[in-house]
């Protein structure tokens, strides 16, 4: 008999149907002539209650094996459940135990565990209610992202993981090398001789697929990347990961306004998709993690995002009757506290801040007519601050060359990027969204390490 997923049975199962389930034991309760066991297969927050009668073959042996964490297959008949909180349960006819779990050593017993503890057992933590819900929402977010772009005829491109360029210019890169670290070849001047390395030059794990997305956008118009990126930033905080996923659309024949419009439409689509497809999980987070979560999601879906320039935002912050940890003045890079004040206390909804000072933004952002600001944008939201960063790109060759020189970047290293401005250049724009930040905001989880299955952080590369 074909196995049915528990989520499907809980939604559509009818009494007297025969069903086979496979999953892991969450709980077991023994009475005089029968026992109850809750089985969960990861498809839903709720498990399915299984009733085992004493006349079941090998009943005593099976009960001993059905400890929390054991992997089982149960075939039986669905019956109406007399218990509260469940409409249907499974009366077992046969039980197969695939893998036992020692109750003395299995770390996930029926009690609340701290997230710090669960990170030490990342190979098992997905079996908990909270982490199971997180990863179902993460899956729904990923599916929604692809669906959003595919419906709009964007081409999904696979940007390289290994690159020779530092897109952001921040220098926080993981080096990729095949050199013998015990005997590194040196040049006559004492520098590392990268001509003897695998690629013949310094190579790194990518911090962004944007530059490659620009290449593809200038052939296919609308493209997006969705893949892992890396930052060697030694930040041991609840907001940083060394390995995380980025979503980066890039659109040819698009300006800053079009970029803003797509970003707003994108966020609204993702949130609505998750609320529609993971209602049980979202209700769980709203009850146990953040009681304002559903209201925040509805706020994003139903609000028209506020739009202000950086200069206007700074003026509003300077007028604020609030003392900030970081003083506000024109030219500073806005901090999370500034962004959250604007979104949460002033606008009470998401906002898009545009036209930042050129000194605090990347070289590739289009220079505005005032030559002081660039056509950049950040989308900020209540509860998290910045969630999307983007810009219209500089499509004018002479100005881009000047910006590269100002940033002390070697132009020859970006000869191919400059070529895009020599041959068929067009206005184009795009943005980047940190996928884990999105999932963190969606679920209300306070630590970004709890929204990725295997977090990579300073001094932590386990599992």
CSV table of N, CA, C and O in Angstrom, one decimal, residues 224-338:
chain,number,residue,atom,x,y,z
A,224,UNK,N,17.3,36.3,-12.7
A,224,UNK,CA,17.5,36.3,-11.2
A,224,UNK,C,18.4,35.2,-10.8
A,224,UNK,O,18.5,34.1,-11.5
A,225,UNK,N,19.2,35.4,-9.8
A,225,UNK,CA,20.0,34.4,-9.1
A,225,UNK,C,19.4,34.0,-7.8
A,225,UNK,O,18.7,34.8,-7.2
A,226,UNK,N,19.6,32.8,-7.4
A,226,UNK,CA,19.1,32.3,-6.1
A,226,UNK,C,20.1,31.2,-5.6
A,226,UNK,O,20.0,30.1,-6.1
A,227,UNK,N,21.0,31.6,-4.8
A,227,UNK,CA,22.0,30.6,-4.4
A,227,UNK,C,22.9,31.1,-3.3
A,227,UNK,O,22.7,32.2,-2.7
A,228,UNK,N,23.8,30.2,-2.8
A,228,UNK,CA,24.6,30.5,-1.7
A,228,UNK,C,25.7,31.6,-1.9
A,228,UNK,O,26.2,31.7,-3.0
A,229,UNK,N,25.9,32.5,-0.9
A,229,UNK,CA,26.9,33.5,-1.0
A,229,UNK,C,27.7,33.5,0.4
A,229,UNK,O,27.2,32.9,1.3
A,230,UNK,N,28.8,34.1,0.4
A,230,UNK,CA,29.7,33.9,1.6
A,230,UNK,C,30.4,35.3,2.0
A,230,UNK,O,30.7,36.1,1.1
A,231,UNK,N,30.5,35.5,3.3
A,231,UNK,CA,31.1,36.7,3.8
A,231,UNK,C,32.0,36.3,4.9
A,231,UNK,O,31.6,35.7,5.9
A,232,UNK,N,33.3,36.6,4.8
A,232,UNK,CA,34.3,36.2,5.9
A,232,UNK,C,34.3,37.4,6.9
A,232,UNK,O,35.4,37.8,7.3
A,233,UNK,N,33.1,37.8,7.3
A,233,UNK,CA,33.0,38.8,8.3
A,233,UNK,C,33.0,38.2,9.7
A,233,UNK,O,32.1,37.4,10.0
A,234,UNK,N,33.9,38.6,10.6
A,234,UNK,CA,34.1,37.9,11.9
A,234,UNK,C,33.0,38.5,12.8
A,234,UNK,O,33.4,39.2,13.8
A,235,UNK,N,31.7,38.3,12.5
A,235,UNK,CA,30.7,38.9,13.3
A,235,UNK,C,29.9,37.7,14.0
A,235,UNK,O,29.2,37.0,13.3
A,236,UNK,N,30.1,37.6,15.3
A,236,UNK,CA,29.4,36.5,16.0
A,236,UNK,C,28.1,37.1,16.6
A,236,UNK,O,28.0,37.2,17.8
A,237,UNK,N,27.1,37.4,15.7
A,237,UNK,CA,25.9,38.0,16.2
A,237,UNK,C,24.7,37.2,15.7
A,237,UNK,O,24.8,36.3,14.9
A,238,UNK,N,23.5,37.6,16.2
A,238,UNK,CA,22.3,36.9,15.8
A,238,UNK,C,21.8,37.3,14.4
A,238,UNK,O,20.8,36.8,14.0
A,239,UNK,N,22.5,38.2,13.7
A,239,UNK,CA,22.1,38.7,12.4
A,239,UNK,C,23.1,38.3,11.3
A,239,UNK,O,22.8,38.6,10.1
A,240,UNK,N,24.2,37.6,11.6
A,240,UNK,CA,25.2,37.3,10.6
A,240,UNK,C,25.5,35.8,10.5
A,240,UNK,O,25.5,35.1,11.4
A,241,UNK,N,25.7,35.5,9.2
A,241,UNK,CA,26.1,34.1,8.8
A,241,UNK,C,27.3,34.3,7.9
A,241,UNK,O,27.4,35.2,7.1
A,242,UNK,N,28.2,33.3,7.9
A,242,UNK,CA,29.3,33.3,7.0
A,242,UNK,C,28.9,32.7,5.6
A,242,UNK,O,29.4,33.0,4.6
A,243,UNK,N,27.9,31.8,5.6
A,243,UNK,CA,27.3,31.3,4.4
A,243,UNK,C,25.8,31.5,4.5
A,243,UNK,O,25.1,31.1,5.4
A,244,UNK,N,25.3,32.1,3.5
A,244,UNK,CA,23.8,32.4,3.4
A,244,UNK,C,23.4,32.4,2.0
A,244,UNK,O,24.2,32.3,1.0
A,245,UNK,N,22.1,32.5,1.8
A,245,UNK,CA,21.5,32.5,0.4
A,245,UNK,C,21.0,33.8,0.0
A,245,UNK,O,20.5,34.6,0.9
A,246,UNK,N,21.2,34.2,-1.2
A,246,UNK,CA,20.8,35.5,-1.7
A,246,UNK,C,19.9,35.3,-2.9
A,246,UNK,O,20.1,34.4,-3.8
A,247,UNK,N,18.9,36.2,-3.0
A,247,UNK,CA,18.0,36.3,-4.2
A,247,UNK,C,18.4,37.6,-4.9
A,247,UNK,O,18.3,38.7,-4.2
A,248,UNK,N,18.7,37.6,-6.2
A,248,UNK,CA,19.2,38.8,-6.8
A,248,UNK,C,18.6,38.9,-8.2
A,248,UNK,O,19.1,38.3,-9.2
A,249,UNK,N,17.5,39.6,-8.4
A,249,UNK,CA,17.0,39.8,-9.7
A,249,UNK,C,17.7,41.0,-10.4
A,249,UNK,O,18.2,41.9,-9.7
A,250,UNK,N,17.8,41.0,-11.7
A,250,UNK,CA,18.4,42.0,-12.5
A,250,UNK,C,17.5,42.3,-13.7
A,250,UNK,O,17.2,41.3,-14.4
A,251,UNK,N,17.2,43.5,-14.0
A,251,UNK,CA,16.3,43.9,-15.1
A,251,UNK,C,16.9,44.9,-16.0
A,251,UNK,O,17.3,46.0,-15.6
A,252,UNK,N,17.0,44.5,-17.3
A,252,UNK,CA,17.4,45.5,-18.3
A,252,UNK,C,16.2,46.4,-18.7
A,252,UNK,O,15.1,46.0,-18.5
A,253,UNK,N,16.6,47.6,-19.2
A,253,UNK,CA,15.5,48.6,-19.6
A,253,UNK,C,14.7,48.9,-18.3
A,253,UNK,O,13.5,49.0,-18.4
A,254,UNK,N,15.4,49.1,-17.2
A,254,UNK,CA,14.6,49.3,-15.9
A,254,UNK,C,15.4,50.4,-15.1
A,254,UNK,O,16.6,50.4,-15.1
A,255,UNK,N,14.6,51.3,-14.5
A,255,UNK,CA,15.2,52.4,-13.7
A,255,UNK,C,14.9,52.1,-12.2
A,255,UNK,O,14.4,51.1,-11.9
A,256,UNK,N,15.3,53.1,-11.4
A,256,UNK,CA,15.1,53.0,-10.0
A,256,UNK,C,13.6,52.8,-9.6
A,256,UNK,O,13.3,52.0,-8.7
A,257,UNK,N,12.7,53.5,-10.2
A,257,UNK,CA,11.3,53.4,-9.9
A,257,UNK,C,10.8,52.0,-10.2
A,257,UNK,O,10.1,51.4,-9.4
A,258,UNK,N,11.2,51.4,-11.4
A,258,UNK,CA,10.8,50.1,-11.7
A,258,UNK,C,11.4,49.1,-10.7
A,258,UNK,O,10.7,48.1,-10.4
A,259,UNK,N,12.6,49.3,-10.2
A,259,UNK,CA,13.2,48.5,-9.2
A,259,UNK,C,12.4,48.5,-7.9
A,259,UNK,O,12.2,47.4,-7.3
A,260,UNK,N,12.0,49.7,-7.5
A,260,UNK,CA,11.2,49.8,-6.3
A,260,UNK,C,9.8,49.0,-6.4
A,260,UNK,O,9.4,48.3,-5.5
A,261,UNK,N,9.2,49.2,-7.6
A,261,UNK,CA,7.9,48.6,-7.8
A,261,UNK,C,8.0,47.1,-7.7
A,261,UNK,O,7.2,46.4,-7.1
A,262,UNK,N,9.1,46.5,-8.4
A,262,UNK,CA,9.3,45.1,-8.3
A,262,UNK,C,9.5,44.6,-6.9
A,262,UNK,O,9.0,43.5,-6.5
A,263,UNK,N,10.3,45.3,-6.2
A,263,UNK,CA,10.7,44.9,-4.8
A,263,UNK,C,9.4,44.8,-3.9
A,263,UNK,O,9.2,43.9,-3.1
A,264,UNK,N,8.6,45.8,-4.0
A,264,UNK,CA,7.3,45.9,-3.3
A,264,UNK,C,6.4,44.7,-3.7
A,264,UNK,O,5.9,44.0,-2.8
A,265,UNK,N,6.2,44.6,-5.0
A,265,UNK,CA,5.4,43.5,-5.5
A,265,UNK,C,5.9,42.1,-5.0
A,265,UNK,O,5.1,41.2,-4.6
A,266,UNK,N,7.2,42.0,-5.0
A,266,UNK,CA,7.9,40.7,-4.7
A,266,UNK,C,7.6,40.3,-3.2
A,266,UNK,O,7.2,39.2,-2.9
A,267,UNK,N,7.8,41.3,-2.3
A,267,UNK,CA,7.6,41.0,-0.9
A,267,UNK,C,6.2,40.7,-0.6
A,267,UNK,O,5.9,39.7,0.2
A,268,UNK,N,5.2,41.4,-1.2
A,268,UNK,CA,3.8,41.1,-0.9
A,268,UNK,C,3.4,39.7,-1.4
A,268,UNK,O,2.7,39.0,-0.8
A,269,UNK,N,4.0,39.3,-2.6
A,269,UNK,CA,3.7,38.0,-3.1
A,269,UNK,C,4.2,36.9,-2.2
A,269,UNK,O,3.5,35.9,-1.9
A,270,UNK,N,5.5,37.0,-1.7
A,270,UNK,CA,6.1,36.0,-0.9
A,270,UNK,C,5.3,35.8,0.4
A,270,UNK,O,4.9,34.7,0.8
A,271,UNK,N,4.9,36.9,1.1
A,271,UNK,CA,4.2,36.9,2.3
A,271,UNK,C,2.8,36.3,2.1
A,271,UNK,O,2.4,35.4,2.9
A,272,UNK,N,2.1,36.6,1.1
A,272,UNK,CA,0.8,36.1,0.8
A,272,UNK,C,0.9,34.6,0.5
A,272,UNK,O,0.1,33.8,1.0
A,273,UNK,N,1.9,34.2,-0.2
A,273,UNK,CA,2.0,32.8,-0.6
A,273,UNK,C,2.2,31.9,0.7
A,273,UNK,O,1.6,30.9,0.9
A,274,UNK,N,3.1,32.4,1.6
A,274,UNK,CA,3.4,31.7,2.8
A,274,UNK,C,2.2,31.6,3.7
A,274,UNK,O,1.8,30.6,4.3
A,275,UNK,N,1.4,32.7,3.9
A,275,UNK,CA,0.2,32.7,4.7
A,275,UNK,C,-0.8,31.7,4.1
A,275,UNK,O,-1.5,31.0,4.9
A,276,UNK,N,-0.9,31.7,2.8
A,276,UNK,CA,-1.9,30.8,2.2
A,276,UNK,C,-1.4,29.3,2.3
A,276,UNK,O,-2.3,28.4,2.4
A,277,UNK,N,-0.1,29.0,2.2
A,277,UNK,CA,0.3,27.6,2.1
A,277,UNK,C,0.9,27.1,3.4
A,277,UNK,O,1.0,25.8,3.5
A,278,UNK,N,1.2,27.9,4.4
A,278,UNK,CA,1.7,27.4,5.7
A,278,UNK,C,0.9,28.0,6.9
A,278,UNK,O,1.4,28.5,7.8
A,279,UNK,N,-0.5,28.0,6.8
A,279,UNK,CA,-1.3,28.6,7.9
A,279,UNK,C,-1.0,28.0,9.2
A,279,UNK,O,-1.0,28.8,10.2
A,280,UNK,N,-0.9,26.7,9.3
A,280,UNK,CA,-0.7,26.1,10.6
A,280,UNK,C,0.6,26.5,11.3
A,280,UNK,O,0.7,26.8,12.4
A,281,UNK,N,1.7,26.5,10.4
A,281,UNK,CA,3.0,26.9,11.0
A,281,UNK,C,3.0,28.4,11.3
A,281,UNK,O,3.6,28.7,12.4
A,282,UNK,N,2.4,29.2,10.5
A,282,UNK,CA,2.4,30.6,10.9
A,282,UNK,C,1.6,30.9,12.1
A,282,UNK,O,1.9,31.8,12.9
A,283,UNK,N,0.5,30.2,12.3
A,283,UNK,CA,-0.3,30.3,13.6
A,283,UNK,C,0.6,29.9,14.8
A,283,UNK,O,0.5,30.5,15.8
A,284,UNK,N,1.4,28.9,14.6
A,284,UNK,CA,2.3,28.4,15.6
A,284,UNK,C,3.3,29.5,16.0
A,284,UNK,O,3.4,29.8,17.2
A,285,UNK,N,3.9,30.1,15.0
A,285,UNK,CA,4.9,31.2,15.3
A,285,UNK,C,4.2,32.4,16.0
A,285,UNK,O,4.7,33.0,16.9
A,286,UNK,N,3.0,32.7,15.5
A,286,UNK,CA,2.2,33.8,16.1
A,286,UNK,C,1.9,33.6,17.6
A,286,UNK,O,1.8,34.5,18.4
A,287,UNK,N,1.7,32.3,17.9
A,287,UNK,CA,1.3,32.0,19.3
A,287,UNK,C,2.5,31.9,20.2
A,287,UNK,O,2.5,32.4,21.3
A,288,UNK,N,3.6,31.2,19.7
A,288,UNK,CA,4.7,30.9,20.6
A,288,UNK,C,5.9,31.7,20.4
A,288,UNK,O,6.8,31.8,21.3
A,289,UNK,N,6.1,32.4,19.3
A,289,UNK,CA,7.3,33.1,19.0
A,289,UNK,C,7.1,34.7,19.1
A,289,UNK,O,7.8,35.4,19.7
A,290,UNK,N,6.2,35.1,18.3
A,290,UNK,CA,5.9,36.6,18.2
A,290,UNK,C,4.4,36.8,17.9
A,290,UNK,O,3.9,36.5,16.9
A,291,UNK,N,3.7,37.3,18.9
A,291,UNK,CA,2.3,37.4,18.9
A,291,UNK,C,1.8,38.5,17.9
A,291,UNK,O,0.6,38.7,17.6
A,292,UNK,N,2.8,39.3,17.3
A,292,UNK,CA,2.4,40.3,16.3
A,292,UNK,C,2.7,39.8,14.9
A,292,UNK,O,2.6,40.6,13.9
A,293,UNK,N,3.2,38.6,14.7
A,293,UNK,CA,3.7,38.1,13.5
A,293,UNK,C,2.7,38.2,12.3
A,293,UNK,O,3.0,38.7,11.3
A,294,UNK,N,1.5,37.7,12.6
A,294,UNK,CA,0.5,37.7,11.5
A,294,UNK,C,0.1,39.1,11.1
A,294,UNK,O,-0.2,39.4,10.0
A,295,UNK,N,0.0,40.0,12.1
A,295,UNK,CA,-0.3,41.4,11.9
A,295,UNK,C,0.8,42.0,11.0
A,295,UNK,O,0.5,42.8,10.1
A,296,UNK,N,2.0,41.7,11.3
A,296,UNK,CA,3.1,42.3,10.5
A,296,UNK,C,3.0,41.8,9.1
A,296,UNK,O,3.3,42.6,8.1
A,297,UNK,N,2.7,40.5,8.9
A,297,UNK,CA,2.6,40.0,7.5
A,297,UNK,C,1.5,40.6,6.8
A,297,UNK,O,1.6,41.0,5.6
A,298,UNK,N,0.3,40.8,7.4
A,298,UNK,CA,-0.8,41.4,6.8
A,298,UNK,C,-0.5,42.9,6.5
A,298,UNK,O,-0.9,43.4,5.5
A,299,UNK,N,0.3,43.5,7.3
A,299,UNK,CA,0.7,44.9,7.1
A,299,UNK,C,1.6,45.0,5.8
A,299,UNK,O,1.4,46.0,5.0
A,300,UNK,N,2.4,44.1,5.6
A,300,UNK,CA,3.2,44.1,4.4
A,300,UNK,C,2.4,43.8,3.1
A,300,UNK,O,2.5,44.5,2.1
A,301,UNK,N,1.5,42.9,3.2
A,301,UNK,CA,0.6,42.5,2.1
A,301,UNK,C,-0.3,43.7,1.7
A,301,UNK,O,-0.5,43.9,0.5
A,302,UNK,N,-0.9,44.4,2.7
A,302,UNK,CA,-1.9,45.3,2.4
A,302,UNK,C,-1.5,46.8,2.4
A,302,UNK,O,-2.3,47.6,2.0
A,303,UNK,N,-0.3,47.1,2.8
A,303,UNK,CA,0.1,48.5,2.8
A,303,UNK,C,0.8,48.9,1.5
A,303,UNK,O,1.4,48.1,0.8
A,304,UNK,N,0.6,50.2,1.2
A,304,UNK,CA,1.4,50.8,0.1
A,304,UNK,C,2.6,51.3,0.7
A,304,UNK,O,2.6,52.1,1.6
A,305,UNK,N,3.8,50.8,0.3
A,305,UNK,CA,5.1,51.1,1.0
A,305,UNK,C,5.3,52.6,0.9
A,305,UNK,O,5.1,53.2,-0.1
A,306,UNK,N,5.8,53.2,2.0
A,306,UNK,CA,6.2,54.6,2.0
A,306,UNK,C,7.4,54.7,1.2
A,306,UNK,O,8.3,53.8,1.2
A,307,UNK,N,7.6,55.8,0.5
A,307,UNK,CA,8.8,56.1,-0.3
A,307,UNK,C,9.4,57.4,0.0
A,307,UNK,O,8.7,58.5,-0.1
A,308,UNK,N,10.6,57.5,0.5
A,308,UNK,CA,11.3,58.7,0.9
A,308,UNK,C,12.7,58.7,0.4
A,308,UNK,O,13.3,57.6,0.3
A,309,UNK,N,13.3,59.8,0.1
A,309,UNK,CA,14.7,59.9,-0.2
A,309,UNK,C,15.5,59.8,1.1
A,309,UNK,O,15.0,60.0,2.2
A,310,UNK,N,16.8,59.4,1.0
A,310,UNK,CA,17.7,59.4,2.1
A,310,UNK,C,17.7,60.8,2.8
A,310,UNK,O,17.7,60.9,4.0
A,311,UNK,N,17.7,61.8,2.0
A,311,UNK,CA,17.8,63.2,2.6
A,311,UNK,C,16.5,63.5,3.4
A,311,UNK,O,16.6,64.0,4.5
A,312,UNK,N,15.4,63.1,2.9
A,312,UNK,CA,14.1,63.3,3.6
A,312,UNK,C,14.1,62.4,4.9
A,312,UNK,O,13.6,62.8,5.9
A,313,UNK,N,14.6,61.2,4.8
A,313,UNK,CA,14.7,60.3,5.9
A,313,UNK,C,15.6,60.9,7.0
A,313,UNK,O,15.2,60.8,8.2
A,314,UNK,N,16.7,61.4,6.7
A,314,UNK,CA,17.6,62.0,7.6
A,314,UNK,C,16.9,63.2,8.3
A,314,UNK,O,17.0,63.4,9.6
A,315,UNK,N,16.2,64.0,7.6
A,315,UNK,CA,15.5,65.2,8.1
A,315,UNK,C,14.5,64.7,9.2
A,315,UNK,O,14.3,65.3,10.2
A,316,UNK,N,13.8,63.6,8.8
A,316,UNK,CA,12.8,63.1,9.7
A,316,UNK,C,13.4,62.6,11.0
A,316,UNK,O,12.9,62.7,12.1
A,317,UNK,N,14.6,61.9,10.9
A,317,UNK,CA,15.3,61.4,12.0
A,317,UNK,C,15.8,62.5,12.9
A,317,UNK,O,15.8,62.4,14.2
A,318,UNK,N,16.3,63.6,12.3
A,318,UNK,CA,16.8,64.7,13.1
A,318,UNK,C,15.7,65.4,13.9
A,318,UNK,O,16.0,65.9,14.9
A,319,UNK,N,14.5,65.3,13.4
A,319,UNK,CA,13.3,65.9,14.1
A,319,UNK,C,12.8,65.0,15.2
A,319,UNK,O,12.0,65.4,16.0
A,320,UNK,N,13.2,63.7,15.1
A,320,UNK,CA,12.6,62.7,16.0
A,320,UNK,C,12.9,63.1,17.5
A,320,UNK,O,14.0,63.5,17.8
A,321,UNK,N,11.9,63.0,18.3
A,321,UNK,CA,12.1,63.2,19.8
A,321,UNK,C,12.6,61.9,20.4
A,321,UNK,O,11.9,61.3,21.3
A,322,UNK,N,13.7,61.4,19.9
A,322,UNK,CA,14.2,60.1,20.4
A,322,UNK,C,15.7,60.2,20.4
A,322,UNK,O,16.3,60.7,19.4
A,323,UNK,N,16.4,59.6,21.4
A,323,UNK,CA,17.8,59.6,21.4
A,323,UNK,C,18.3,58.3,20.8
A,323,UNK,O,18.0,57.3,21.3
A,324,UNK,N,19.1,58.5,19.7
A,324,UNK,CA,19.6,57.3,19.1
A,324,UNK,C,21.0,57.0,19.6
A,324,UNK,O,21.8,57.9,20.0
A,325,UNK,N,21.4,55.7,19.6
A,325,UNK,CA,22.7,55.4,20.0
A,325,UNK,C,23.8,56.0,19.0
A,325,UNK,O,24.8,56.4,19.4
A,326,UNK,N,23.4,55.9,17.7
A,326,UNK,CA,24.2,56.5,16.7
A,326,UNK,C,23.6,57.8,16.2
A,326,UNK,O,22.5,57.8,15.6
A,327,UNK,N,24.3,58.9,16.4
A,327,UNK,CA,23.8,60.3,16.0
A,327,UNK,C,23.5,60.3,14.5
A,327,UNK,O,24.2,59.7,13.7
A,328,UNK,N,22.5,61.1,14.2
A,328,UNK,CA,22.1,61.2,12.8
A,328,UNK,C,22.6,62.5,12.2
A,328,UNK,O,22.5,63.6,12.8
A,329,UNK,N,23.2,62.4,11.0
A,329,UNK,CA,23.6,63.6,10.2
A,329,UNK,C,23.7,63.1,8.7
A,329,UNK,O,23.9,61.9,8.5
A,330,UNK,N,23.5,64.0,7.8
A,330,UNK,CA,23.6,63.7,6.4
A,330,UNK,C,25.0,63.2,6.1
A,330,UNK,O,26.0,63.7,6.4
A,331,UNK,N,25.0,62.0,5.4
A,331,UNK,CA,26.2,61.4,5.0
A,331,UNK,C,26.5,60.1,5.8
A,331,UNK,O,27.3,59.3,5.3
A,332,UNK,N,25.8,59.9,6.9
A,332,UNK,CA,26.0,58.6,7.7
A,332,UNK,C,25.3,57.5,7.0
A,332,UNK,O,24.3,57.7,6.2
A,333,UNK,N,25.8,56.3,7.2
A,333,UNK,CA,25.0,55.1,6.8
A,333,UNK,C,24.0,54.8,7.8
A,333,UNK,O,24.3,54.6,9.0
A,334,UNK,N,22.7,54.8,7.4
A,334,UNK,CA,21.7,54.5,8.4
A,334,UNK,C,21.8,53.2,9.1
A,334,UNK,O,22.1,52.2,8.5
A,335,UNK,N,21.6,53.2,10.5
A,335,UNK,CA,21.8,52.0,11.3
A,335,UNK,C,20.4,51.4,11.4
A,335,UNK,O,19.3,52.0,11.1
A,336,UNK,N,20.4,50.2,12.0
A,336,UNK,CA,19.2,49.4,12.1
A,336,UNK,C,18.2,50.2,13.0
A,336,UNK,O,17.0,50.2,12.8
A,337,UNK,N,18.7,50.9,14.1
A,337,UNK,CA,17.8,51.6,15.0
A,337,UNK,C,17.1,52.8,14.2
A,337,UNK,O,15.9,53.1,14.5
A,338,UNK,N,17.8,53.4,13.3
A,338,UNK,CA,17.2,54.4,12.5
A,338,UNK,C,16.1,53.9,11.5
A,338,UNK,O,15.0,54.5,11.4
